[in-house]
Amino acid sequence: MKTLVEFIWEQQSISSQATGEFSRLLNDIGIAAKIVNRDVNRAGLAGVLGLEGTTNVQGENQKKLDVLANNEFIKALRNGKQCAGIISEENDEVVVFDETTTRNAKYIVAIDPLDGSSNIEVNVPIGTIFAIYRRKSVGSSITMEDVLQAGTELVCGGYIIYGSSTMMVYTTGNGVNGFTYDPTCGIFILSHENMKIKDPGNIYSINEANYIYFPEGVKRYIKYCQEDDPSTGRPYTTRYIGSLISDFHRNLLRGGIYIYPGTKKNPAGKLRLLYECIPMAFIAEQAGAKASDGFRRILDIKPEHIHQRTPLFIGSKSMVEKAEEFMATYSPEFQEVYEKSEKK
Ligand code: AHG
Ligand code: MN
Ligand code: MN
């Protein structure tokens, strides 16, 4: 049995340049995850269900657990001193840590402290998504160049899923590994080594209630998924939880595609580039899967602002490629619509 802490230090020892700072940062995330896991597990008893009474920068109602999880991760990362600041779904601006203690900190973290907030009260899996970037401005103050890096610059992408069991899954660009939390001894243990997605899978995940707003390419792809063609395993089956992490995690283990498209009404879709789509796309690629906005590779998109949204097509490579084919054939005009939407 290998614990998360052992695994992190073992990986560090392989690299000749490693100084231990990244390992400490990842450990800090693991510690905050345990605290949030405890709060999520006891949510119905601990008086932390329901609304906080505030809204975030995107105008979404903040739940008490959104705020609590955000505070726990900020606290752990601030105390750990390995990162100079964070970008969080729950904070309008970049949270810059005390410069006197983090001037030389090498990292910046982007985080969705609680993903799937609408599922908090109903005992459905929720999670935390994080992305770790190397800072460009070590030795001085944080700059926008530090926080607006493309996914190709990512050092680490990961998530913690608080589900029927709690797991941490992450990659540093060297394969994807999953660690299951053992609540009896309070440690994450390596349970899913070098995860690879099944291709093709037979699951498609999309909020079909938005069907009338979807681009023609997405509508046609959904119909393609529903056609009877045993030679390609169709009709596929549909599964949609409404927490990106849970839908992605299931598709990663079983094989499938998750789509949250941009529409004429919401050209950039709903999901956020920096702390939802980029880390998931990095994990997907490392597991042999694919992530795009229907036209462009997610990791190649250069962010223009910290809460930028993007359409997302993610999952088994051949399934994403098929969906892209439908977009190119039936909705080519959306390529420009998607690109323009990110300037806003
Ligand atoms: P968050 O809870 O962090 O705001 O994210 C919610 C996101 C994502 O997790 C999920 O896949 C998507 O919203 C669901 O949206 P719909 O309810 O529109 O399907
Ligand atoms: Mn989210
Ligand atoms: Mn969230």
Coordinates of C-alpha atoms and ligand atoms in Angstrom, one line a residue:
M1 CA 0.0 0.0 0.0
K2 CA 1.3 3.4 -1.0
T3 CA 0.0 6.6 0.6
L4 CA -0.5 9.9 -1.2
V5 CA 2.3 11.4 0.8
E6 CA 4.7 8.6 0.0
F7 CA 3.8 8.8 -3.7
I8 CA 4.3 12.6 -3.8
W9 CA 7.8 12.3 -2.2
E10 CA 8.7 9.4 -4.4
Q11 CA 7.8 11.3 -7.5
Q12 CA 9.9 14.2 -6.2
S13 CA 12.9 12.1 -5.7
I14 CA 12.9 11.1 -9.4
S15 CA 13.4 14.7 -10.4
S16 CA 16.9 16.1 -10.0
Q17 CA 15.6 19.7 -9.8
A18 CA 12.9 19.2 -7.2
T19 CA 13.3 21.1 -4.0
G20 CA 10.3 19.8 -2.1
E21 CA 8.2 22.9 -2.5
F22 CA 5.8 21.4 -5.0
S23 CA 5.4 18.3 -2.8
R24 CA 4.6 20.5 0.2
L25 CA 2.0 22.4 -1.9
L26 CA 0.3 19.2 -3.0
N27 CA 0.3 18.0 0.6
D28 CA -1.4 21.2 1.7
I29 CA -4.2 20.5 -0.9
G30 CA -4.5 17.0 0.5
I31 CA -4.9 18.4 4.1
A32 CA -7.6 20.9 3.1
A33 CA -9.3 18.1 1.1
K34 CA -9.6 16.0 4.3
I35 CA -11.2 18.9 6.2
V36 CA -13.6 19.7 3.4
N37 CA -14.4 15.9 3.2
R38 CA -15.3 15.9 6.9
D39 CA -17.5 19.0 6.4
V40 CA -19.2 17.5 3.4
N41 CA -19.8 14.2 5.1
R42 CA -21.4 15.9 8.2
A43 CA -23.1 18.7 6.2
G44 CA -26.7 17.6 7.2
L45 CA -25.7 17.6 10.9
A46 CA -23.3 20.5 11.1
G47 CA -25.6 23.3 10.0
V48 CA -23.7 24.0 6.8
L49 CA -26.4 23.2 4.2
G50 CA -28.2 26.0 2.3
L51 CA -27.3 29.4 1.0
E52 CA -24.7 31.7 2.4
G53 CA -26.8 34.7 1.3
T54 CA -24.2 36.1 -1.0
T55 CA -23.4 35.9 -4.7
N56 CA -20.1 35.4 -6.5
V57 CA -18.6 37.4 -9.3
Q58 CA -20.6 35.3 -11.8
G59 CA -23.9 36.2 -10.1
E60 CA -24.4 32.7 -8.7
N61 CA -25.8 32.2 -5.2
Q62 CA -23.0 31.0 -2.9
K63 CA -23.9 28.0 -0.8
K64 CA -22.5 27.8 2.8
L65 CA -20.3 24.9 1.7
D66 CA -18.9 26.8 -1.3
V67 CA -17.7 29.5 1.1
L68 CA -16.5 27.0 3.7
A69 CA -14.5 25.0 1.2
N70 CA -13.0 28.1 -0.3
N71 CA -11.9 29.3 3.2
E72 CA -10.3 25.9 4.0
F73 CA -8.3 25.8 0.8
I74 CA -7.2 29.4 1.1
K75 CA -6.2 28.8 4.7
A76 CA -4.2 25.7 3.9
L77 CA -2.4 27.3 0.9
R78 CA -1.7 30.6 2.7
N79 CA -0.2 28.7 5.7
G80 CA 1.8 26.4 3.5
K81 CA 3.6 29.4 1.9
Q82 CA 4.4 27.5 -1.3
C83 CA 2.0 29.5 -3.5
A84 CA 1.9 33.2 -3.9
G85 CA -1.8 33.5 -4.6
I86 CA -4.9 31.8 -5.8
I87 CA -7.7 32.3 -8.4
S88 CA -10.9 31.0 -7.0
E89 CA -14.4 30.7 -8.4
E90 CA -15.6 32.3 -5.2
N91 CA -13.4 35.4 -5.2
D92 CA -13.8 38.2 -7.7
E93 CA -10.1 39.1 -7.9
V94 CA -6.9 37.1 -7.5
V95 CA -6.3 36.4 -3.8
V96 CA -2.7 37.6 -3.2
F97 CA -0.9 36.2 -0.2
D98 CA 1.4 38.1 2.1
E99 CA 4.2 39.2 -0.1
T100 CA 6.8 39.3 2.6
T101 CA 6.4 35.5 3.1
T102 CA 5.6 34.4 -0.4
R103 CA 7.8 36.7 -2.5
N104 CA 9.8 33.6 -3.6
A105 CA 6.9 31.2 -3.7
K106 CA 7.0 29.4 -7.1
Y107 CA 3.4 28.6 -7.6
I108 CA -0.1 29.9 -8.3
V109 CA -3.2 27.8 -7.8
A110 CA -6.6 28.1 -9.6
I111 CA -9.4 26.4 -7.8
D112 CA -13.1 25.5 -7.9
P113 CA -13.4 24.8 -4.2
L114 CA -16.8 23.1 -4.5
D115 CA -17.9 21.8 -7.8
G116 CA -21.5 20.7 -8.2
S117 CA -22.9 23.0 -5.5
S118 CA -26.5 22.3 -6.7
N119 CA -26.0 18.7 -5.5
I120 CA -24.9 19.5 -2.0
E121 CA -28.3 19.0 -0.3
V122 CA -29.2 15.8 -2.1
N123 CA -26.2 13.5 -1.3
V124 CA -24.9 13.4 -4.8
P125 CA -21.1 13.5 -5.4
I126 CA -19.5 16.9 -5.4
G127 CA -15.8 17.8 -5.5
T128 CA -12.9 20.3 -5.7
I129 CA -10.9 21.0 -8.9
F130 CA -7.5 22.5 -8.8
A131 CA -4.8 23.6 -11.2
I132 CA -1.2 24.5 -10.3
Y133 CA 0.9 26.9 -12.4
R134 CA 4.5 27.8 -12.1
R135 CA 4.8 31.6 -11.4
K136 CA 6.6 33.8 -13.9
S137 CA 7.3 36.6 -11.4
V138 CA 9.2 34.8 -8.6
G139 CA 10.9 37.4 -6.5
S140 CA 8.4 40.2 -7.1
S141 CA 4.7 40.8 -7.1
I142 CA 2.1 38.6 -8.9
T143 CA 1.4 39.8 -12.4
M144 CA -1.5 39.0 -14.8
E145 CA 1.1 37.0 -16.8
D146 CA 1.2 34.6 -13.8
V147 CA -2.5 34.1 -13.6
L148 CA -3.5 34.0 -17.3
Q149 CA -1.4 31.1 -18.5
A150 CA -2.6 28.6 -21.1
G151 CA -3.2 25.0 -20.0
T152 CA 0.0 23.9 -21.9
E153 CA 1.9 25.6 -19.0
L154 CA 0.2 23.6 -16.3
V155 CA 2.3 21.9 -13.7
C156 CA -0.5 19.9 -12.1
G157 CA -4.2 19.3 -12.6
G158 CA -6.4 17.4 -10.2
Y159 CA -9.6 17.0 -8.4
I160 CA -11.0 15.5 -5.2
I161 CA -14.4 13.8 -5.5
Y162 CA -16.5 13.5 -2.3
G163 CA -18.6 10.6 -3.4
S164 CA -19.6 7.1 -2.1
S165 CA -15.9 7.1 -1.4
T166 CA -13.6 10.1 -1.5
M167 CA -10.8 10.2 -4.0
M168 CA -8.1 12.5 -5.1
V169 CA -7.0 12.2 -8.8
Y170 CA -4.2 14.2 -10.2
T171 CA -1.5 14.4 -12.9
T172 CA 1.7 16.2 -13.2
G173 CA 2.0 15.3 -16.9
N174 CA 3.3 11.8 -16.2
G175 CA 0.1 9.8 -16.2
V176 CA -3.0 10.0 -13.9
N177 CA -3.2 8.4 -10.5
G178 CA -6.1 8.1 -8.1
F179 CA -6.0 7.8 -4.3
T180 CA -8.9 6.6 -2.2
Y181 CA -9.4 8.2 1.2
D182 CA -9.5 5.8 4.1
P183 CA -11.5 7.6 6.7
T184 CA -10.6 5.1 9.4
C185 CA -7.0 6.2 9.4
G186 CA -7.3 9.6 7.6
I187 CA -5.0 8.9 4.7
F188 CA -5.3 8.8 0.9
I189 CA -4.1 5.5 -0.5
L190 CA -3.0 4.8 -4.1
S191 CA -5.9 2.7 -5.5
H192 CA -6.0 3.6 -9.3
E193 CA -2.6 3.6 -10.8
N194 CA -2.0 5.1 -14.3
M195 CA -5.6 5.6 -15.2
K196 CA -6.6 5.3 -18.8
I197 CA -9.9 6.0 -20.4
K198 CA -11.8 3.3 -22.4
D199 CA -12.2 4.3 -26.0
P200 CA -14.8 4.3 -27.3
G201 CA -17.1 4.4 -24.3
N202 CA -20.8 4.2 -24.5
I203 CA -21.9 7.0 -22.2
Y204 CA -22.9 10.5 -23.2
S205 CA -23.5 13.2 -20.6
I206 CA -25.2 16.5 -21.4
N207 CA -27.9 18.6 -19.9
E208 CA -30.5 17.8 -22.5
A209 CA -33.0 20.2 -21.1
N210 CA -31.1 22.9 -23.0
Y211 CA -31.6 21.0 -26.2
I212 CA -33.5 23.8 -28.1
Y213 CA -30.6 26.2 -27.5
F214 CA -27.9 23.8 -28.7
P215 CA -25.9 24.3 -31.9
E216 CA -27.1 22.1 -34.7
G217 CA -23.9 20.1 -34.5
V218 CA -24.6 19.1 -30.9
K219 CA -28.3 18.3 -31.7
R220 CA -27.2 16.0 -34.5
Y221 CA -24.5 14.4 -32.4
I222 CA -27.0 13.6 -29.6
K223 CA -29.2 11.9 -32.3
Y224 CA -26.2 10.0 -33.5
C225 CA -25.6 8.7 -29.9
Q226 CA -29.2 7.5 -29.9
E227 CA -29.2 5.7 -33.2
D228 CA -29.4 1.9 -33.3
D229 CA -26.1 0.6 -34.7
P230 CA -24.8 -2.4 -32.8
S231 CA -21.5 -2.4 -34.8
T232 CA -20.5 0.9 -33.0
G233 CA -22.2 0.0 -29.7
R234 CA -25.1 2.5 -30.3
P235 CA -27.4 3.5 -28.9
Y236 CA -25.2 4.7 -26.1
T237 CA -26.5 5.3 -22.7
T238 CA -27.0 8.7 -21.1
R239 CA -25.8 9.7 -17.6
Y240 CA -25.9 13.2 -16.2
I241 CA -25.2 14.0 -12.6
G242 CA -24.8 17.8 -12.8
S243 CA -21.4 17.9 -11.1
L244 CA -18.7 18.1 -13.7
I245 CA -16.3 16.2 -11.5
S246 CA -18.7 13.3 -11.0
D247 CA -19.7 13.1 -14.6
F248 CA -16.1 13.3 -15.7
H249 CA -14.9 10.8 -13.1
R250 CA -17.5 8.2 -14.1
N251 CA -16.7 8.7 -17.8
L252 CA -12.9 8.4 -17.0
L253 CA -13.5 5.0 -15.4
R254 CA -16.1 3.7 -17.9
G255 CA -15.5 5.6 -21.1
G256 CA -17.7 8.3 -22.4
I257 CA -18.2 11.9 -23.4
Y258 CA -19.3 15.0 -21.4
I259 CA -20.5 18.0 -23.3
Y260 CA -21.4 21.5 -22.0
P261 CA -21.7 23.5 -25.3
G262 CA -21.9 27.2 -25.9
T263 CA -25.2 28.3 -27.4
K264 CA -26.4 31.4 -29.2
K265 CA -27.8 32.4 -25.8
N266 CA -24.7 31.6 -23.8
P267 CA -21.9 31.5 -26.4
A268 CA -19.2 30.6 -23.9
G269 CA -21.3 27.9 -22.2
K270 CA -21.1 27.7 -18.4
L271 CA -17.9 26.1 -17.3
R272 CA -14.9 28.1 -16.3
L273 CA -11.6 27.8 -18.2
L274 CA -9.0 28.3 -15.5
Y275 CA -10.3 26.2 -12.6
E276 CA -12.7 23.7 -14.3
C277 CA -11.9 23.0 -17.9
I278 CA -8.1 23.3 -18.0
P279 CA -7.3 21.0 -15.1
M280 CA -9.9 18.4 -16.4
A281 CA -8.5 18.7 -19.9
F282 CA -4.9 18.0 -18.6
I283 CA -6.1 14.9 -16.7
A284 CA -8.1 13.8 -19.8
E285 CA -5.2 14.0 -22.1
Q286 CA -2.9 12.2 -19.7
A287 CA -5.5 9.4 -19.5
G288 CA -5.5 9.1 -23.3
A289 CA -8.7 11.1 -23.7
K290 CA -9.4 14.5 -25.4
A291 CA -10.8 17.9 -24.5
S292 CA -11.9 20.7 -26.8
D293 CA -14.3 23.5 -27.1
G294 CA -15.8 21.7 -30.1
F295 CA -13.1 23.1 -32.4
R296 CA -10.0 24.0 -30.4
R297 CA -7.9 22.0 -27.9
I298 CA -8.8 23.4 -24.4
L299 CA -5.1 23.4 -23.3
D300 CA -4.2 25.8 -26.2
I301 CA -6.7 28.5 -25.3
K302 CA -4.9 31.5 -23.9
P303 CA -7.1 32.9 -21.1
E304 CA -8.1 36.6 -21.4
H305 CA -9.6 37.0 -17.9
I306 CA -9.7 34.9 -14.7
H307 CA -13.3 33.9 -14.7
Q308 CA -13.5 33.2 -18.5
R309 CA -15.9 30.5 -19.6
T310 CA -15.6 28.0 -22.4
P311 CA -17.7 25.3 -24.1
L312 CA -16.4 21.9 -23.2
F313 CA -16.3 18.6 -25.1
I314 CA -14.3 16.1 -23.0
G315 CA -13.9 12.3 -22.9
S316 CA -12.9 9.3 -24.9
K317 CA -10.9 10.5 -27.9
S318 CA -12.9 9.0 -30.7
M319 CA -16.1 10.2 -29.2
V320 CA -14.9 13.8 -28.9
E321 CA -13.5 13.6 -32.4
K322 CA -16.9 12.5 -33.7
A323 CA -18.7 15.3 -31.9
E324 CA -16.1 17.8 -33.4
E325 CA -16.9 16.4 -36.8
F326 CA -20.6 17.2 -36.3
M327 CA -19.7 20.7 -35.1
A328 CA -17.5 21.3 -38.1
T329 CA -20.2 20.0 -40.5
Y330 CA -23.4 21.5 -39.0
S331 CA -22.2 24.4 -36.9
P332 CA -19.0 25.9 -38.4
E333 CA -20.2 29.4 -37.5
F334 CA -19.9 28.6 -33.8
Q335 CA -16.1 28.5 -34.0
E336 CA -16.1 32.3 -34.4
V337 CA -18.9 32.7 -31.9
Y338 CA -16.8 30.8 -29.3
E339 CA -13.6 32.7 -30.0
K340 CA -15.4 36.1 -29.8
S341 CA -17.1 35.2 -26.6
E342 CA -13.9 34.9 -24.6
K343 CA -13.0 38.6 -25.3
K344 CA -16.0 39.6 -23.2
Ligands
AHG1 P1 -20.2 24.9 -9.6 O1 -21.1 24.2 -8.7 O2 -18.8 25.0 -9.3 O3 -20.8 26.3 -9.9 O4 -20.2 24.2 -11.0 C1 -21.4 23.7 -11.5 C2 -21.2 23.3 -13.0 C3 -20.6 21.9 -13.2 O5 -20.2 21.2 -12.1 C4 -21.8 21.1 -13.8 O6 -21.4 20.2 -14.7 C5 -22.6 22.2 -14.4 O7 -22.5 23.3 -13.6 C6 -24.1 21.8 -14.4 O8 -24.8 22.8 -15.0 P2 -26.3 22.6 -15.4 O9 -27.1 22.6 -14.1 O10 -26.6 23.8 -16.3 O11 -26.4 21.3 -16.2
MN2 MN -17.7 24.0 -10.8
MN3 MN -17.9 25.7 -7.5

